[in-house]
Amino acid sequence: MEHGFNMLENASDKSLERLSERRVLTAKEKERMLKMSMDKLNKMNNNSDDELQVSGVEQYKRPKWYGFATAAASLLLVGGIVGGGIYLSRNAHVPDEPMTEVTTTSETTVATEEYDFSAEVSQIEAGMEDMLRNEPHAVADSLMMKLNQFVNLTIGWNVGEDKQVKKKLETSSGTVEYYRCYDFDKPEDVKAKYREYFTESFLNRYEYLWNEHVVETPIFKVFDGKLYHRSENIDAVIYSYTQNDIKINSFDETSFNFTVACRTQDNNQHLLNIVCVKESDEWKIDSYSDRLISDDIPE
Amino acid sequence: MTGAEYSALRESSPEKAYAALFGNYCDYVYAIVYNKLRSVAQREDIEECVSDIFADIFLTYSNSGEFAGDMKGFIGTVSKRRAINAYHRFASRSEHDSGESDDYLAGVASRTDIESEHELEERRCILLNKIDELGEPDSTIILQKYYYDRSSAEIAKMLSMKPSAVRMRASRALDKLRKTLAEVGITL
């Protein structure tokens, strides 16, 4: 192996794109991996009798919990927000009072509405838990994914939004449009879902998302018994980083603090400081701060 | 392939949609996974990870129309996350024990770290530019041999060349690459 090429490891997105522009795989390798992917998909669908073949057609149903769990493990990239992230960062702050252990009971449940994946989930979660116990970086990385998801909630990520189905709300400052959300029934459901990854005190700072007693036009609102979402017309904020950018500042059995040097799509550099606590054996984000440290910022 | 195109194809034929999606993005996903795992995993493990990623994407990609546009960003992000998780698994198996991995008392990330990463990225760009300047098939041969660690026989089959021709071209291209990099102060 030519060691000089090691500098290509952990490349940026731009470099990865360039690497992928050249021929990477043989036809045989592609065929083999496609078959492996299809076999895994069939196994996940738990549908061995009516397997998806290369030539067959099968209607599959996505279990809601799995969709959310894997969506939580991935970043959804749509457009680009700057205002939303800055807006959220203005409202997010490190708590003044010292961190205390939260004693509320965790409500983590896995809904298996359509398929019973409980055995597989337990196995996956046990494996993940084991890894997470030994790997602070992995915990930090996993929680960063959740944070990236959360900061883009205002533009309708992961809520099953359909912009074709609208409601209009007349307010003191004009007409506001809301779009139907199919993945949740009410604002409390959205909050409950994010309670799996964020503490109550964290989510309480974002009451404008789901509490119409706090703001005239919350992000989530119910019309005629159905949930709608006020999608902000701003770009997504996606904090991009590598493993080397995560610095663990402190880590013990009940609390965890790390810092991540990130870049956003507008090429600004941010320094995020994340404070986490353990609630019923689950790590959750309790607060975070976002400091813009780009060279573009004027003195 | 856009999200809308994929969704439309999946309505009529899921298996065609999956195959099309795979065909469009497998090189990209493989490049991402390989880039992360090349120092800790075997090729079979990397292929396993790639197939995990695609199975995941096939299963979870929403039909809601959120991603009517380019899917590349979504796929790239899923790939990176999976690759990072896989890296931890393989790295912990090969090198670390849990006691050592808990010892992460680093300070707050400084601008120096960001600047070092920026410098490294610049060097990568220069390396990729110089590789591009070699032209085909030398650019592909160089990357396949020295980055993807393929044998001359494998590369020869891929490019419909003789192994001896691949070896010769690889050697000459590497010499040329070293010279052009040295001119800009980079030692390979």
Short mmCIF file of C-alpha atoms in Angstrom, two decimals:
data_model
loop_
_atom_site.label_atom_id
_atom_site.label_comp_id
_atom_site.label_asym_id
_atom_site.label_seq_id
_atom_site.Cartn_x
_atom_site.Cartn_y
_atom_site.Cartn_z
CA MET A 1 0.00 0.00 0.00
CA GLU A 2 1.24 3.46 -0.86
CA HIS A 3 1.06 5.20 2.52
CA GLY A 4 0.94 8.68 1.07
CA PHE A 5 -2.61 7.97 -0.04
CA ASN A 6 -3.64 7.68 3.59
CA MET A 7 -4.17 11.43 3.52
CA LEU A 8 -7.32 10.72 1.54
CA GLU A 9 -8.88 9.05 4.58
CA ASN A 10 -11.65 10.87 6.44
CA ALA A 11 -12.02 13.12 3.43
CA SER A 12 -14.51 15.96 3.18
CA ASP A 13 -17.74 15.61 1.24
CA LYS A 14 -16.19 17.40 -1.71
CA SER A 15 -13.23 15.02 -1.85
CA LEU A 16 -15.51 12.01 -1.45
CA GLU A 17 -17.55 13.18 -4.40
CA ARG A 18 -14.41 13.44 -6.47
CA LEU A 19 -13.28 9.96 -5.42
CA SER A 20 -16.63 8.53 -6.41
CA GLU A 21 -16.50 10.15 -9.86
CA ARG A 22 -13.84 7.68 -10.91
CA ARG A 23 -14.72 4.08 -11.48
CA VAL A 24 -14.86 2.41 -8.08
CA LEU A 25 -16.45 -1.03 -8.41
CA THR A 26 -16.58 -3.90 -10.86
CA ALA A 27 -19.91 -5.09 -12.27
CA LYS A 28 -19.60 -8.30 -10.28
CA GLU A 29 -19.04 -6.44 -7.03
CA LYS A 30 -22.08 -4.26 -7.69
CA GLU A 31 -24.22 -7.27 -8.44
CA ARG A 32 -23.07 -9.00 -5.28
CA MET A 33 -23.76 -6.01 -3.07
CA LEU A 34 -27.15 -5.37 -4.62
CA LYS A 35 -28.13 -8.96 -3.90
CA MET A 36 -26.88 -8.60 -0.31
CA SER A 37 -28.94 -5.42 0.08
CA MET A 38 -32.07 -7.09 -1.27
CA ASP A 39 -31.59 -10.11 1.00
CA LYS A 40 -31.28 -7.82 3.99
CA LEU A 41 -34.33 -5.83 2.95
CA ASN A 42 -36.35 -9.01 2.65
CA LYS A 43 -35.19 -10.12 6.06
CA MET A 44 -36.09 -6.74 7.58
CA ASN A 45 -39.51 -6.89 6.02
CA ASN A 46 -39.88 -10.29 7.65
CA ASN A 47 -41.56 -11.53 4.56
CA SER A 48 -39.76 -14.74 3.57
CA ASP A 49 -42.72 -16.23 1.72
CA ASP A 50 -43.20 -13.31 -0.62
CA GLU A 51 -39.62 -12.20 -1.04
CA LEU A 52 -38.72 -9.33 -3.25
CA GLN A 53 -36.91 -10.87 -6.14
CA VAL A 54 -35.08 -9.08 -8.86
CA SER A 55 -38.01 -9.88 -11.11
CA GLY A 56 -40.80 -9.91 -8.51
CA VAL A 57 -42.97 -7.15 -7.14
CA GLU A 58 -43.93 -6.89 -3.50
CA GLN A 59 -45.84 -4.23 -1.59
CA TYR A 60 -43.96 -3.47 1.57
CA LYS A 61 -45.05 -1.61 4.67
CA ARG A 62 -42.64 0.52 6.60
CA PRO A 63 -43.05 0.07 10.35
CA LYS A 64 -43.44 3.51 11.87
CA TRP A 65 -40.97 2.93 14.68
CA TYR A 66 -38.30 1.64 12.34
CA GLY A 67 -38.70 4.58 10.04
CA PHE A 68 -38.22 6.95 12.91
CA ALA A 69 -35.38 4.99 14.46
CA THR A 70 -33.38 4.84 11.26
CA ALA A 71 -34.31 8.38 10.31
CA ALA A 72 -32.94 9.34 13.69
CA ALA A 73 -29.78 7.60 12.65
CA SER A 74 -29.53 9.59 9.46
CA LEU A 75 -29.54 13.21 8.51
CA LEU A 76 -32.18 14.35 6.10
CA LEU A 77 -30.81 16.89 3.69
CA VAL A 78 -33.33 19.24 2.12
CA GLY A 79 -32.56 22.73 0.94
CA GLY A 80 -30.57 24.78 3.46
CA ILE A 81 -31.56 26.81 6.51
CA VAL A 82 -29.54 29.39 8.24
CA GLY A 83 -32.17 31.43 9.99
CA GLY A 84 -33.75 28.53 11.81
CA GLY A 85 -30.47 27.38 13.26
CA ILE A 86 -29.49 30.86 14.34
CA TYR A 87 -32.98 31.37 15.75
CA LEU A 88 -32.76 28.15 17.70
CA SER A 89 -29.25 28.91 18.87
CA ARG A 90 -30.42 32.26 20.18
CA ASN A 91 -32.95 30.44 22.29
CA ALA A 92 -30.73 27.56 23.35
CA HIS A 93 -28.31 28.20 26.12
CA VAL A 94 -26.33 26.39 28.74
CA PRO A 95 -28.41 26.33 31.92
CA ASP A 96 -27.44 28.78 34.64
CA GLU A 97 -28.06 26.33 37.43
CA PRO A 98 -25.71 23.40 37.91
CA MET A 99 -26.74 20.19 36.26
CA THR A 100 -28.77 17.91 38.48
CA GLU A 101 -29.73 14.34 37.94
CA VAL A 102 -33.18 14.06 36.47
CA THR A 103 -35.39 11.58 38.21
CA THR A 104 -38.41 11.57 35.90
CA THR A 105 -39.18 8.23 34.40
CA SER A 106 -38.14 7.71 30.86
CA GLU A 107 -40.93 7.06 28.41
CA THR A 108 -38.88 5.22 25.85
CA THR A 109 -41.04 2.71 24.15
CA VAL A 110 -40.80 1.14 20.77
CA ALA A 111 -44.06 1.06 18.91
CA THR A 112 -44.45 -2.04 16.80
CA GLU A 113 -47.68 -1.22 15.13
CA GLU A 114 -47.31 -3.33 12.07
CA TYR A 115 -44.48 -5.80 12.70
CA ASP A 116 -43.16 -7.41 15.81
CA PHE A 117 -39.48 -6.54 15.60
CA SER A 118 -39.06 -6.70 19.37
CA ALA A 119 -36.49 -9.49 19.36
CA GLU A 120 -34.38 -7.80 16.70
CA VAL A 121 -34.74 -4.42 18.40
CA SER A 122 -33.60 -5.84 21.73
CA GLN A 123 -30.59 -7.37 20.08
CA ILE A 124 -29.72 -4.21 18.21
CA GLU A 125 -30.30 -2.03 21.27
CA ALA A 126 -28.27 -4.33 23.49
CA GLY A 127 -25.44 -4.19 21.00
CA MET A 128 -25.70 -0.43 20.68
CA GLU A 129 -25.93 -0.01 24.44
CA ASP A 130 -22.81 -2.05 24.90
CA MET A 131 -21.01 0.00 22.33
CA LEU A 132 -22.30 3.23 23.77
CA ARG A 133 -21.19 2.33 27.28
CA ASN A 134 -17.65 1.91 26.05
CA GLU A 135 -17.52 4.60 23.43
CA PRO A 136 -18.16 8.18 24.48
CA HIS A 137 -17.49 9.30 20.93
CA ALA A 138 -20.18 7.01 19.65
CA VAL A 139 -22.63 8.42 22.18
CA ALA A 140 -21.70 11.93 21.17
CA ASP A 141 -22.05 11.11 17.52
CA SER A 142 -25.42 9.46 18.04
CA LEU A 143 -26.71 12.45 19.99
CA MET A 144 -25.41 14.87 17.37
CA MET A 145 -27.59 13.08 14.83
CA LYS A 146 -30.60 13.67 17.05
CA LEU A 147 -29.67 17.30 17.45
CA ASN A 148 -29.36 17.79 13.72
CA GLN A 149 -32.80 16.30 13.36
CA PHE A 150 -34.29 18.43 16.10
CA VAL A 151 -32.94 21.77 14.87
CA ASN A 152 -34.67 21.13 11.55
CA LEU A 153 -38.02 20.23 13.03
CA THR A 154 -39.25 23.70 12.21
CA ILE A 155 -38.96 23.03 8.51
CA GLY A 156 -40.90 19.83 8.71
CA TRP A 157 -38.28 17.13 8.84
CA ASN A 158 -39.41 13.73 10.04
CA VAL A 159 -43.02 14.66 10.55
CA GLY A 160 -44.53 13.24 7.38
CA GLU A 161 -45.43 16.68 6.06
CA ASP A 162 -47.56 17.03 2.96
CA LYS A 163 -47.48 20.50 1.48
CA GLN A 164 -50.45 19.70 -0.71
CA VAL A 165 -52.79 19.60 2.27
CA LYS A 166 -52.99 23.04 3.85
CA LYS A 167 -54.82 25.09 6.40
CA LYS A 168 -54.62 28.84 6.73
CA LEU A 169 -54.60 30.73 9.98
CA GLU A 170 -55.41 34.41 10.12
CA THR A 171 -53.25 36.12 12.70
CA SER A 172 -52.55 39.63 13.84
CA SER A 173 -49.52 39.69 11.55
CA GLY A 174 -51.12 38.11 8.51
CA THR A 175 -52.04 34.72 7.09
CA VAL A 176 -49.97 31.73 8.14
CA GLU A 177 -50.07 28.45 6.23
CA TYR A 178 -49.98 25.09 7.94
CA TYR A 179 -49.33 21.75 6.27
CA ARG A 180 -50.66 18.36 7.23
CA CYS A 181 -48.39 16.03 9.22
CA TYR A 182 -49.13 12.36 8.91
CA ASP A 183 -46.57 10.87 11.25
CA PHE A 184 -48.08 12.30 14.42
CA ASP A 185 -51.59 12.95 15.70
CA LYS A 186 -50.95 15.83 18.06
CA PRO A 187 -48.14 18.15 19.18
CA GLU A 188 -47.68 16.16 22.37
CA ASP A 189 -46.78 13.12 20.28
CA VAL A 190 -43.97 15.02 18.59
CA LYS A 191 -42.67 16.15 21.93
CA ALA A 192 -42.96 12.64 23.34
CA LYS A 193 -40.87 11.31 20.49
CA TYR A 194 -38.09 13.82 21.10
CA ARG A 195 -38.24 13.10 24.82
CA GLU A 196 -36.40 9.94 23.95
CA TYR A 197 -33.33 12.00 23.12
CA PHE A 198 -33.74 15.29 24.98
CA THR A 199 -34.56 16.10 28.58
CA GLU A 200 -37.80 17.73 29.66
CA SER A 201 -35.98 20.89 30.62
CA PHE A 202 -34.42 21.07 27.15
CA LEU A 203 -37.73 20.66 25.37
CA ASN A 204 -39.42 23.16 27.66
CA ARG A 205 -37.28 25.84 26.10
CA TYR A 206 -38.93 25.15 22.77
CA GLU A 207 -42.53 25.54 23.79
CA TYR A 208 -43.10 27.64 20.70
CA LEU A 209 -42.90 24.41 18.74
CA TRP A 210 -46.01 22.87 20.19
CA ASN A 211 -47.73 25.08 22.72
CA GLU A 212 -50.27 27.52 21.31
CA HIS A 213 -50.64 29.11 24.71
CA VAL A 214 -47.08 30.36 24.37
CA VAL A 215 -47.16 31.72 20.83
CA GLU A 216 -49.96 32.69 18.49
CA THR A 217 -48.62 30.45 15.75
CA PRO A 218 -46.83 27.42 17.17
CA ILE A 219 -44.95 25.23 14.76
CA PHE A 220 -47.40 22.37 15.39
CA LYS A 221 -51.13 22.96 15.57
CA VAL A 222 -54.23 20.85 15.42
CA PHE A 223 -56.99 21.68 12.94
CA ASP A 224 -60.16 19.57 12.91
CA GLY A 225 -58.51 16.94 15.06
CA LYS A 226 -55.51 16.54 12.73
CA LEU A 227 -51.94 17.74 13.16
CA TYR A 228 -50.49 20.44 10.96
CA HIS A 229 -47.09 22.01 10.75
CA ARG A 230 -46.08 25.61 10.09
CA SER A 231 -43.11 25.03 7.87
CA GLU A 232 -40.70 27.90 8.08
CA ASN A 233 -39.42 29.13 4.77
CA ILE A 234 -35.79 28.87 5.75
CA ASP A 235 -32.91 26.63 4.85
CA ALA A 236 -31.91 23.57 6.80
CA VAL A 237 -29.09 23.71 9.30
CA ILE A 238 -26.91 20.68 9.08
CA TYR A 239 -23.93 20.50 11.36
CA SER A 240 -21.23 18.60 9.46
CA TYR A 241 -18.27 17.23 11.31
CA THR A 242 -15.87 14.31 11.48
CA GLN A 243 -15.10 12.07 14.40
CA ASN A 244 -11.91 14.02 15.02
CA ASP A 245 -13.99 17.14 15.63
CA ILE A 246 -15.68 15.65 18.69
CA LYS A 247 -13.88 16.43 21.94
CA ILE A 248 -15.10 14.72 25.09
CA ASN A 249 -14.73 17.23 27.90
CA SER A 250 -16.08 15.10 30.71
CA PHE A 251 -17.75 11.74 30.99
CA ASP A 252 -19.03 9.85 33.99
CA GLU A 253 -21.94 7.60 34.80
CA THR A 254 -24.58 10.31 34.93
CA SER A 255 -23.32 13.27 32.93
CA PHE A 256 -21.45 13.88 29.77
CA ASN A 257 -20.17 17.00 28.08
CA PHE A 258 -18.65 17.26 24.66
CA THR A 259 -17.73 19.87 22.11
CA VAL A 260 -18.01 19.57 18.35
CA ALA A 261 -16.37 21.79 15.78
CA CYS A 262 -18.81 21.83 12.87
CA ARG A 263 -19.32 23.36 9.52
CA THR A 264 -22.68 24.30 8.06
CA GLN A 265 -23.66 24.42 4.40
CA ASP A 266 -22.91 28.12 4.17
CA ASN A 267 -19.35 27.19 5.07
CA ASN A 268 -19.49 28.87 8.44
CA GLN A 269 -17.73 27.23 11.33
CA HIS A 270 -19.54 26.60 14.57
CA LEU A 271 -18.47 25.33 17.94
CA LEU A 272 -21.22 23.38 19.65
CA ASN A 273 -21.04 22.54 23.32
CA ILE A 274 -23.43 19.76 24.29
CA VAL A 275 -24.40 18.85 27.83
CA CYS A 276 -26.00 15.44 28.36
CA VAL A 277 -27.46 13.60 31.31
CA LYS A 278 -28.51 10.05 31.84
CA GLU A 279 -32.21 9.46 32.35
CA SER A 280 -33.27 5.89 33.11
CA ASP A 281 -30.17 4.52 31.47
CA GLU A 282 -30.52 6.63 28.33
CA TRP A 283 -28.24 9.51 27.39
CA LYS A 284 -30.16 12.65 26.58
CA ILE A 285 -29.22 16.14 25.57
CA ASP A 286 -29.98 18.62 28.30
CA SER A 287 -28.63 21.75 26.66
CA TYR A 288 -26.41 22.95 23.90
CA SER A 289 -24.79 26.17 22.78
CA ASP A 290 -23.79 27.15 19.29
CA ARG A 291 -20.96 29.60 18.82
CA LEU A 292 -20.26 30.91 15.35
CA ILE A 293 -16.51 31.09 14.86
CA SER A 294 -16.24 31.60 11.13
CA ASP A 295 -13.66 33.94 9.64
CA ASP A 296 -16.52 35.59 7.80
CA ILE A 297 -17.83 37.16 10.98
CA PRO A 298 -16.73 40.81 11.11
CA GLU A 299 -14.86 41.98 14.19
CA MET B 1 -32.01 10.14 -9.96
CA THR B 2 -34.28 12.45 -8.00
CA GLY B 3 -36.51 11.48 -5.13
CA ALA B 4 -39.57 12.06 -7.29
CA GLU B 5 -38.24 9.77 -10.01
CA TYR B 6 -37.40 7.09 -7.48
CA SER B 7 -40.81 7.34 -5.87
CA ALA B 8 -42.55 7.15 -9.24
CA LEU B 9 -40.55 4.09 -10.26
CA ARG B 10 -41.15 2.44 -6.94
CA GLU B 11 -44.88 2.80 -7.39
CA SER B 12 -44.73 0.63 -10.48
CA SER B 13 -41.86 -1.68 -9.62
CA PRO B 14 -40.02 -1.57 -6.29
CA GLU B 15 -37.28 -3.96 -7.40
CA LYS B 16 -36.51 -1.81 -10.44
CA ALA B 17 -36.46 1.26 -8.25
CA TYR B 18 -34.04 -0.38 -5.82
CA ALA B 19 -31.79 -1.57 -8.63
CA ALA B 20 -31.84 1.88 -10.25
CA LEU B 21 -31.09 3.62 -6.98
CA PHE B 22 -28.28 1.20 -6.27
CA GLY B 23 -26.85 1.64 -9.74
CA ASN B 24 -26.90 5.41 -9.40
CA TYR B 25 -25.28 5.64 -6.00
CA CYS B 26 -23.29 2.49 -5.24
CA ASP B 27 -19.97 4.02 -6.27
CA TYR B 28 -20.68 7.03 -4.11
CA VAL B 29 -21.71 4.99 -1.07
CA TYR B 30 -18.77 2.65 -1.48
CA ALA B 31 -16.39 5.60 -1.73
CA ILE B 32 -17.74 6.98 1.53
CA VAL B 33 -17.62 3.68 3.39
CA TYR B 34 -14.22 2.71 2.06
CA ASN B 35 -12.83 6.11 2.97
CA LYS B 36 -13.84 5.55 6.55
CA LEU B 37 -13.12 1.86 6.98
CA ARG B 38 -10.08 1.17 4.84
CA SER B 39 -7.70 1.18 7.78
CA VAL B 40 -9.76 -1.06 10.05
CA ALA B 41 -11.86 -3.42 7.92
CA GLN B 42 -11.54 -5.99 5.18
CA ARG B 43 -13.15 -5.58 1.80
CA GLU B 44 -15.88 -8.07 2.73
CA ASP B 45 -16.76 -5.99 5.78
CA ILE B 46 -16.91 -2.86 3.67
CA GLU B 47 -19.26 -4.58 1.20
CA GLU B 48 -21.36 -5.71 4.13
CA CYS B 49 -21.63 -2.14 5.37
CA VAL B 50 -22.56 -0.86 1.91
CA SER B 51 -25.33 -3.44 1.60
CA ASP B 52 -26.57 -2.52 5.10
CA ILE B 53 -26.79 1.10 3.99
CA PHE B 54 -28.76 0.35 0.88
CA ALA B 55 -31.12 -1.99 2.69
CA ASP B 56 -31.67 0.80 5.19
CA ILE B 57 -32.32 3.36 2.46
CA PHE B 58 -34.68 1.06 0.58
CA LEU B 59 -36.65 0.47 3.74
CA THR B 60 -36.85 3.96 5.17
CA TYR B 61 -36.91 6.39 2.29
CA SER B 62 -40.16 8.19 2.54
CA ASN B 63 -42.72 8.50 -0.21
CA SER B 64 -44.04 11.71 1.24
CA GLY B 65 -42.38 13.84 -1.40
CA GLU B 66 -39.99 15.55 0.99
CA PHE B 67 -37.10 14.57 -1.22
CA ALA B 68 -38.46 15.34 -4.62
CA GLY B 69 -35.04 16.67 -5.46
CA ASP B 70 -31.62 15.16 -5.41
CA MET B 71 -31.26 12.17 -3.10
CA LYS B 72 -27.52 12.32 -2.95
CA GLY B 73 -27.35 14.38 0.21
CA PHE B 74 -29.66 12.04 2.07
CA ILE B 75 -27.83 8.95 0.86
CA GLY B 76 -24.46 10.49 1.63
CA THR B 77 -25.47 11.26 5.18
CA VAL B 78 -26.92 7.82 5.89
CA SER B 79 -23.71 6.34 4.48
CA LYS B 80 -21.43 8.47 6.61
CA ARG B 81 -23.33 7.69 9.79
CA ARG B 82 -23.31 3.96 9.15
CA ALA B 83 -19.65 4.07 8.21
CA ILE B 84 -18.79 5.89 11.42
CA ASN B 85 -20.69 3.33 13.51
CA ALA B 86 -19.01 0.51 11.66
CA TYR B 87 -15.64 2.15 12.21
CA HIS B 88 -16.18 2.14 15.95
CA ARG B 89 -17.13 -1.52 15.89
CA PHE B 90 -14.09 -2.56 13.91
CA ALA B 91 -11.68 -0.23 15.67
CA SER B 92 -12.76 -1.43 19.12
CA ARG B 93 -12.37 -5.05 18.05
CA SER B 94 -8.88 -4.59 16.70
CA GLU B 95 -7.20 -2.09 19.03
CA HIS B 96 -8.99 -0.69 22.03
CA ASP B 97 -10.24 -1.97 25.31
CA SER B 98 -13.03 -0.18 27.14
CA GLY B 99 -10.76 1.33 29.79
CA GLU B 100 -8.65 3.12 27.23
CA SER B 101 -11.56 4.32 25.20
CA ASP B 102 -13.00 6.10 28.25
CA ASP B 103 -9.94 8.25 28.67
CA TYR B 104 -11.02 11.19 26.50
CA LEU B 105 -10.28 14.22 28.56
CA ALA B 106 -9.44 16.56 25.68
CA GLY B 107 -9.97 20.29 25.90
CA VAL B 108 -12.41 22.34 23.92
CA ALA B 109 -11.78 22.16 20.19
CA SER B 110 -9.62 25.04 19.17
CA ARG B 111 -9.39 26.92 15.93
CA THR B 112 -6.00 25.25 15.46
CA ASP B 113 -7.74 21.88 15.00
CA ILE B 114 -10.05 23.38 12.41
CA GLU B 115 -7.13 24.99 10.63
CA SER B 116 -5.19 21.68 10.58
CA GLU B 117 -8.18 19.97 9.06
CA HIS B 118 -8.45 22.77 6.53
CA GLU B 119 -4.78 22.34 5.60
CA LEU B 120 -5.18 18.60 5.25
CA GLU B 121 -8.22 19.09 3.06
CA GLU B 122 -6.22 21.44 0.85
CA ARG B 123 -3.54 18.77 0.46
CA ARG B 124 -6.20 16.23 -0.44
CA CYS B 125 -7.56 18.56 -3.11
CA ILE B 126 -4.10 19.03 -4.54
CA LEU B 127 -3.48 15.28 -4.56
CA LEU B 128 -6.78 14.65 -6.31
CA ASN B 129 -6.06 17.43 -8.81
CA LYS B 130 -2.66 15.94 -9.63
CA ILE B 131 -4.21 12.50 -9.99
CA ASP B 132 -6.78 13.99 -12.37
CA GLU B 133 -3.99 15.58 -14.39
CA LEU B 134 -2.54 12.14 -15.10
CA GLY B 135 -5.51 11.44 -17.35
CA GLU B 136 -7.13 8.08 -17.96
CA PRO B 137 -6.49 5.24 -17.49
CA ASP B 138 -3.62 6.27 -15.22
CA SER B 139 -5.85 8.21 -12.78
CA THR B 140 -8.06 5.16 -12.23
CA ILE B 141 -5.07 2.80 -12.07
CA ILE B 142 -3.35 4.96 -9.43
CA LEU B 143 -6.44 5.18 -7.24
CA GLN B 144 -7.37 1.54 -7.62
CA LYS B 145 -3.85 0.34 -6.89
CA TYR B 146 -2.71 2.68 -4.13
CA TYR B 147 -5.93 3.81 -2.53
CA TYR B 148 -8.34 0.92 -3.09
CA ASP B 149 -5.49 -1.64 -2.77
CA ARG B 150 -6.48 -3.72 -5.75
CA SER B 151 -4.00 -6.02 -7.40
CA SER B 152 -2.77 -5.38 -10.93
CA ALA B 153 -4.73 -8.44 -12.06
CA GLU B 154 -7.97 -7.06 -10.63
CA ILE B 155 -7.38 -3.65 -12.17
CA ALA B 156 -6.47 -5.23 -15.49
CA LYS B 157 -9.78 -7.12 -15.53
CA MET B 158 -11.65 -3.97 -14.62
CA LEU B 159 -10.06 -1.92 -17.39
CA SER B 160 -9.70 -4.68 -19.99
CA MET B 161 -5.93 -4.41 -19.96
CA LYS B 162 -3.08 -6.80 -19.39
CA PRO B 163 -1.74 -7.02 -15.81
CA SER B 164 1.76 -6.23 -17.05
CA ALA B 165 0.47 -3.08 -18.73
CA VAL B 166 -1.26 -2.06 -15.50
CA ARG B 167 1.95 -2.58 -13.51
CA MET B 168 3.97 -0.55 -15.95
CA ARG B 169 1.50 2.31 -16.13
CA ALA B 170 1.07 2.31 -12.34
CA SER B 171 4.79 2.61 -11.78
CA ARG B 172 5.23 5.41 -14.31
CA ALA B 173 2.15 7.27 -13.15
CA LEU B 174 3.30 7.10 -9.54
CA ASP B 175 6.69 8.54 -10.45
CA LYS B 176 5.04 11.34 -12.38
CA LEU B 177 2.62 12.00 -9.52
CA ARG B 178 5.46 12.20 -6.99
CA LYS B 179 7.27 14.72 -9.16
CA THR B 180 4.27 16.98 -9.68
CA LEU B 181 3.42 16.85 -5.97
CA ALA B 182 6.99 17.64 -4.98
CA GLU B 183 6.76 20.77 -7.14
CA VAL B 184 4.00 22.04 -4.86
CA GLY B 185 5.72 20.91 -1.70
CA ILE B 186 3.86 17.69 -1.03
CA THR B 187 5.70 14.43 -0.37
CA LEU B 188 3.81 11.26 -1.09
#
